[in-house]
Amino acid sequence: MSRIIALNITAPARLAAAAVKAFVAKGHGAVINIASVLALAPERYDGIYSGSKSFLLNLSQSMTAHYADKGVYTQAVLPGATRTELWERSGKDVNSFPIEMLMEVDDLVDAALVGFDRREPITIPPLPDDGPWKAMQQARLSMTPNLSRRSVAERYLTQQTESA
């Protein structure tokens, strides 16, 4: 657990903070964070790992919101299962995945670079249609005005609290 958090949260956060400071001073730069599709599907894998990848997605979106106008481009890449040596190191057999679920690393890199050239804030190489991603983002952003309010939402009021 500590190693995953150090690798996927602490190190990228510290590197991003240092890079952003330098890039803002120069007026340009780019940060690429390698998250995972598991950031969007925490039910499919270990919560510590998927949560650490959610952190990278969140960090990237926050960096885009705060630093894009200062010349800093931030991209989060969300790969699915990819044929790398990391599987062997984790003790999992990469060949146990159905072949249709396993992307080759060269294909992933090529797709990530296309997304980079297009200045996509989020690149999801295995996603055939970005419509669902855009709809999810739009739905998420539509909640923003109601996420911090003085009063409890009416749907949480009971008769007892209504009469008080």
PDB file of C-alpha atoms in Angstrom:
ATOM      1  CA  MET A   1       0.000   0.000   0.000  1.00  0.00           C
ATOM      2  CA  SER A   2       2.726   2.474   0.951  1.00  0.00           C
ATOM      3  CA  ARG A   3       4.687   1.760  -2.223  1.00  0.00           C
ATOM      4  CA  ILE A   4       1.642   2.305  -4.451  1.00  0.00           C
ATOM      5  CA  ILE A   5       0.848   5.586  -2.694  1.00  0.00           C
ATOM      6  CA  ALA A   6       4.466   6.751  -2.922  1.00  0.00           C
ATOM      7  CA  LEU A   7       4.712   5.851  -6.610  1.00  0.00           C
ATOM      8  CA  ASN A   8       1.275   6.960  -7.815  1.00  0.00           C
ATOM      9  CA  ILE A   9       0.480   9.883  -5.508  1.00  0.00           C
ATOM     10  CA  THR A  10       3.429  11.326  -3.598  1.00  0.00           C
ATOM     11  CA  ALA A  11       6.028  11.279  -6.388  1.00  0.00           C
ATOM     12  CA  PRO A  12       3.786  12.670  -9.165  1.00  0.00           C
ATOM     13  CA  ALA A  13       2.359  15.345  -6.863  1.00  0.00           C
ATOM     14  CA  ARG A  14       5.818  16.548  -5.854  1.00  0.00           C
ATOM     15  CA  LEU A  15       7.127  16.408  -9.426  1.00  0.00           C
ATOM     16  CA  ALA A  16       4.070  18.219 -10.779  1.00  0.00           C
ATOM     17  CA  ALA A  17       4.357  20.969  -8.148  1.00  0.00           C
ATOM     18  CA  ALA A  18       8.016  21.538  -9.019  1.00  0.00           C
ATOM     19  CA  ALA A  19       7.370  21.404 -12.766  1.00  0.00           C
ATOM     20  CA  VAL A  20       4.391  23.776 -12.620  1.00  0.00           C
ATOM     21  CA  LYS A  21       6.386  26.317 -10.651  1.00  0.00           C
ATOM     22  CA  ALA A  22       9.138  26.284 -13.295  1.00  0.00           C
ATOM     23  CA  PHE A  23       6.699  26.222 -16.228  1.00  0.00           C
ATOM     24  CA  VAL A  24       4.632  29.123 -14.918  1.00  0.00           C
ATOM     25  CA  ALA A  25       7.833  31.150 -14.484  1.00  0.00           C
ATOM     26  CA  LYS A  26       8.790  30.352 -18.123  1.00  0.00           C
ATOM     27  CA  GLY A  27       5.259  30.871 -19.397  1.00  0.00           C
ATOM     28  CA  HIS A  28       4.995  27.428 -20.978  1.00  0.00           C
ATOM     29  CA  GLY A  29       5.434  23.718 -20.335  1.00  0.00           C
ATOM     30  CA  ALA A  30       3.605  20.427 -20.235  1.00  0.00           C
ATOM     31  CA  VAL A  31       2.906  17.737 -17.648  1.00  0.00           C
ATOM     32  CA  ILE A  32       1.728  14.251 -18.606  1.00  0.00           C
ATOM     33  CA  ASN A  33       0.280  12.067 -15.864  1.00  0.00           C
ATOM     34  CA  ILE A  34      -0.258   8.370 -16.511  1.00  0.00           C
ATOM     35  CA  ALA A  35      -3.470   7.485 -14.711  1.00  0.00           C
ATOM     36  CA  SER A  36      -5.627   4.492 -15.644  1.00  0.00           C
ATOM     37  CA  VAL A  37      -9.134   3.656 -16.794  1.00  0.00           C
ATOM     38  CA  LEU A  38      -9.484   2.197 -13.303  1.00  0.00           C
ATOM     39  CA  ALA A  39      -9.804   5.784 -12.102  1.00  0.00           C
ATOM     40  CA  LEU A  40     -13.247   5.568 -13.745  1.00  0.00           C
ATOM     41  CA  ALA A  41     -14.030   1.991 -12.709  1.00  0.00           C
ATOM     42  CA  PRO A  42     -12.911   1.466  -9.101  1.00  0.00           C
ATOM     43  CA  GLU A  43     -15.120  -1.609  -8.755  1.00  0.00           C
ATOM     44  CA  ARG A  44     -12.937  -3.520 -11.194  1.00  0.00           C
ATOM     45  CA  TYR A  45      -9.714  -3.608  -9.169  1.00  0.00           C
ATOM     46  CA  ASP A  46      -8.050  -2.916  -5.852  1.00  0.00           C
ATOM     47  CA  GLY A  47      -9.248   0.340  -4.292  1.00  0.00           C
ATOM     48  CA  ILE A  48      -5.771   1.553  -3.327  1.00  0.00           C
ATOM     49  CA  TYR A  49      -4.473   1.258  -6.890  1.00  0.00           C
ATOM     50  CA  SER A  50      -7.583   2.650  -8.585  1.00  0.00           C
ATOM     51  CA  GLY A  51      -7.790   5.397  -5.964  1.00  0.00           C
ATOM     52  CA  SER A  52      -4.200   6.398  -6.640  1.00  0.00           C
ATOM     53  CA  LYS A  53      -5.021   6.604 -10.345  1.00  0.00           C
ATOM     54  CA  SER A  54      -8.117   8.672  -9.519  1.00  0.00           C
ATOM     55  CA  PHE A  55      -5.804  11.034  -7.671  1.00  0.00           C
ATOM     56  CA  LEU A  56      -3.744  11.475 -10.841  1.00  0.00           C
ATOM     57  CA  LEU A  57      -6.864  12.204 -12.875  1.00  0.00           C
ATOM     58  CA  ASN A  58      -8.051  14.701 -10.251  1.00  0.00           C
ATOM     59  CA  LEU A  59      -4.615  16.341 -10.047  1.00  0.00           C
ATOM     60  CA  SER A  60      -4.486  16.672 -13.829  1.00  0.00           C
ATOM     61  CA  GLN A  61      -7.953  18.208 -14.056  1.00  0.00           C
ATOM     62  CA  SER A  62      -7.107  20.653 -11.281  1.00  0.00           C
ATOM     63  CA  MET A  63      -3.835  21.596 -12.978  1.00  0.00           C
ATOM     64  CA  THR A  64      -5.683  22.198 -16.252  1.00  0.00           C
ATOM     65  CA  ALA A  65      -8.176  24.463 -14.478  1.00  0.00           C
ATOM     66  CA  HIS A  66      -5.511  26.437 -12.624  1.00  0.00           C
ATOM     67  CA  TYR A  67      -2.563  26.618 -15.016  1.00  0.00           C
ATOM     68  CA  ALA A  68      -3.787  26.378 -18.626  1.00  0.00           C
ATOM     69  CA  ASP A  69      -4.089  30.163 -18.813  1.00  0.00           C
ATOM     70  CA  LYS A  70      -0.502  30.422 -17.577  1.00  0.00           C
ATOM     71  CA  GLY A  71       0.846  28.380 -20.498  1.00  0.00           C
ATOM     72  CA  VAL A  72       0.973  24.994 -18.788  1.00  0.00           C
ATOM     73  CA  TYR A  73      -0.695  22.122 -20.631  1.00  0.00           C
ATOM     74  CA  THR A  74      -1.618  19.099 -18.514  1.00  0.00           C
ATOM     75  CA  GLN A  75      -2.620  15.749 -19.968  1.00  0.00           C
ATOM     76  CA  ALA A  76      -3.835  12.706 -18.087  1.00  0.00           C
ATOM     77  CA  VAL A  77      -3.544   9.462 -20.029  1.00  0.00           C
ATOM     78  CA  LEU A  78      -5.923   6.701 -18.955  1.00  0.00           C
ATOM     79  CA  PRO A  79      -4.751   3.412 -20.423  1.00  0.00           C
ATOM     80  CA  GLY A  80      -6.517   0.136 -19.973  1.00  0.00           C
ATOM     81  CA  ALA A  81      -4.583  -3.102 -19.487  1.00  0.00           C
ATOM     82  CA  THR A  82      -1.309  -2.703 -21.384  1.00  0.00           C
ATOM     83  CA  ARG A  83       1.379  -5.272 -22.091  1.00  0.00           C
ATOM     84  CA  THR A  84       4.294  -4.094 -19.925  1.00  0.00           C
ATOM     85  CA  GLU A  85       6.794  -5.634 -17.534  1.00  0.00           C
ATOM     86  CA  LEU A  86       4.857  -4.177 -14.611  1.00  0.00           C
ATOM     87  CA  TRP A  87       2.500  -7.152 -14.673  1.00  0.00           C
ATOM     88  CA  GLU A  88       5.325  -9.595 -14.057  1.00  0.00           C
ATOM     89  CA  ARG A  89       6.670  -7.454 -11.212  1.00  0.00           C
ATOM     90  CA  SER A  90       3.208  -7.376  -9.636  1.00  0.00           C
ATOM     91  CA  GLY A  91       2.979 -11.174  -9.763  1.00  0.00           C
ATOM     92  CA  LYS A  92       0.154 -11.199 -12.297  1.00  0.00           C
ATOM     93  CA  ASP A  93       0.257 -13.026 -15.612  1.00  0.00           C
ATOM     94  CA  VAL A  94      -0.369 -10.495 -18.380  1.00  0.00           C
ATOM     95  CA  ASN A  95      -1.323 -13.345 -20.701  1.00  0.00           C
ATOM     96  CA  SER A  96      -4.300 -14.184 -18.477  1.00  0.00           C
ATOM     97  CA  PHE A  97      -6.122 -11.160 -19.923  1.00  0.00           C
ATOM     98  CA  PRO A  98      -8.373 -11.769 -22.899  1.00  0.00           C
ATOM     99  CA  ILE A  99      -6.367 -10.665 -25.949  1.00  0.00           C
ATOM    100  CA  GLU A 100      -9.068  -8.135 -26.917  1.00  0.00           C
ATOM    101  CA  MET A 101      -8.490  -6.311 -23.593  1.00  0.00           C
ATOM    102  CA  LEU A 102      -4.701  -6.019 -23.783  1.00  0.00           C
ATOM    103  CA  MET A 103      -3.158  -3.041 -25.585  1.00  0.00           C
ATOM    104  CA  GLU A 104       0.404  -3.107 -26.853  1.00  0.00           C
ATOM    105  CA  VAL A 105       2.601  -0.447 -25.265  1.00  0.00           C
ATOM    106  CA  ASP A 106       3.658   1.072 -28.622  1.00  0.00           C
ATOM    107  CA  ASP A 107      -0.002   1.570 -29.543  1.00  0.00           C
ATOM    108  CA  LEU A 108      -0.674   3.198 -26.186  1.00  0.00           C
ATOM    109  CA  VAL A 109       2.244   5.585 -26.566  1.00  0.00           C
ATOM    110  CA  ASP A 110       1.243   6.504 -30.125  1.00  0.00           C
ATOM    111  CA  ALA A 111      -2.333   7.244 -29.013  1.00  0.00           C
ATOM    112  CA  ALA A 112      -1.115   9.277 -26.020  1.00  0.00           C
ATOM    113  CA  LEU A 113       1.074  11.357 -28.329  1.00  0.00           C
ATOM    114  CA  VAL A 114      -1.843  11.991 -30.700  1.00  0.00           C
ATOM    115  CA  GLY A 115      -3.845  13.174 -27.679  1.00  0.00           C
ATOM    116  CA  PHE A 116      -0.896  15.341 -26.640  1.00  0.00           C
ATOM    117  CA  ASP A 117      -0.666  16.911 -30.104  1.00  0.00           C
ATOM    118  CA  ARG A 118      -4.419  17.611 -29.977  1.00  0.00           C
ATOM    119  CA  ARG A 119      -3.959  19.150 -26.516  1.00  0.00           C
ATOM    120  CA  GLU A 120      -6.544  16.839 -24.978  1.00  0.00           C
ATOM    121  CA  PRO A 121      -6.673  17.288 -21.214  1.00  0.00           C
ATOM    122  CA  ILE A 122      -7.755  13.641 -20.874  1.00  0.00           C
ATOM    123  CA  THR A 123      -6.681  10.922 -23.309  1.00  0.00           C
ATOM    124  CA  ILE A 124      -8.349   7.511 -23.042  1.00  0.00           C
ATOM    125  CA  PRO A 125      -6.701   5.362 -25.757  1.00  0.00           C
ATOM    126  CA  PRO A 126      -9.036   2.324 -25.562  1.00  0.00           C
ATOM    127  CA  LEU A 127     -12.287   4.362 -25.525  1.00  0.00           C
ATOM    128  CA  PRO A 128     -13.764   4.149 -29.058  1.00  0.00           C
ATOM    129  CA  ASP A 129     -16.173   7.092 -28.609  1.00  0.00           C
ATOM    130  CA  ASP A 130     -15.450  10.013 -26.318  1.00  0.00           C
ATOM    131  CA  GLY A 131     -19.156  10.896 -26.082  1.00  0.00           C
ATOM    132  CA  PRO A 132     -19.703   9.052 -22.778  1.00  0.00           C
ATOM    133  CA  TRP A 133     -16.608  10.721 -21.290  1.00  0.00           C
ATOM    134  CA  LYS A 134     -17.834  14.155 -22.375  1.00  0.00           C
ATOM    135  CA  ALA A 135     -21.319  13.423 -20.994  1.00  0.00           C
ATOM    136  CA  MET A 136     -19.863  12.311 -17.660  1.00  0.00           C
ATOM    137  CA  GLN A 137     -17.752  15.460 -17.441  1.00  0.00           C
ATOM    138  CA  GLN A 138     -20.735  17.645 -18.305  1.00  0.00           C
ATOM    139  CA  ALA A 139     -22.855  15.895 -15.651  1.00  0.00           C
ATOM    140  CA  ARG A 140     -20.084  16.275 -13.078  1.00  0.00           C
ATOM    141  CA  LEU A 141     -19.638  19.956 -13.820  1.00  0.00           C
ATOM    142  CA  SER A 142     -23.392  20.584 -13.719  1.00  0.00           C
ATOM    143  CA  MET A 143     -23.383  19.616 -10.022  1.00  0.00           C
ATOM    144  CA  THR A 144     -20.757  22.232  -9.118  1.00  0.00           C
ATOM    145  CA  PRO A 145     -23.148  25.060  -8.121  1.00  0.00           C
ATOM    146  CA  ASN A 146     -24.852  22.750  -5.624  1.00  0.00           C
ATOM    147  CA  LEU A 147     -21.879  21.029  -4.010  1.00  0.00           C
ATOM    148  CA  SER A 148     -21.494  23.513  -1.175  1.00  0.00           C
ATOM    149  CA  ARG A 149     -24.634  25.102   0.201  1.00  0.00           C
ATOM    150  CA  ARG A 150     -25.807  26.562   3.497  1.00  0.00           C
ATOM    151  CA  SER A 151     -28.842  24.295   3.715  1.00  0.00           C
ATOM    152  CA  VAL A 152     -29.220  20.553   3.581  1.00  0.00           C
ATOM    153  CA  ALA A 153     -30.828  19.427   0.344  1.00  0.00           C
ATOM    154  CA  GLU A 154     -34.568  19.049   0.678  1.00  0.00           C
ATOM    155  CA  ARG A 155     -34.362  15.371  -0.162  1.00  0.00           C
ATOM    156  CA  TYR A 156     -32.549  14.798   3.158  1.00  0.00           C
ATOM    157  CA  LEU A 157     -35.077  16.604   5.298  1.00  0.00           C
ATOM    158  CA  THR A 158     -37.368  14.396   7.331  1.00  0.00           C
ATOM    159  CA  GLN A 159     -40.693  15.321   8.859  1.00  0.00           C
ATOM    160  CA  GLN A 160     -38.928  15.744  12.183  1.00  0.00           C
ATOM    161  CA  THR A 161     -36.426  18.299  10.824  1.00  0.00           C
ATOM    162  CA  GLU A 162     -39.096  20.010   8.738  1.00  0.00           C
ATOM    163  CA  SER A 163     -41.243  20.683  11.818  1.00  0.00           C
ATOM    164  CA  ALA A 164     -38.350  21.969  13.921  1.00  0.00           C
TER     165      ALA A 164
END
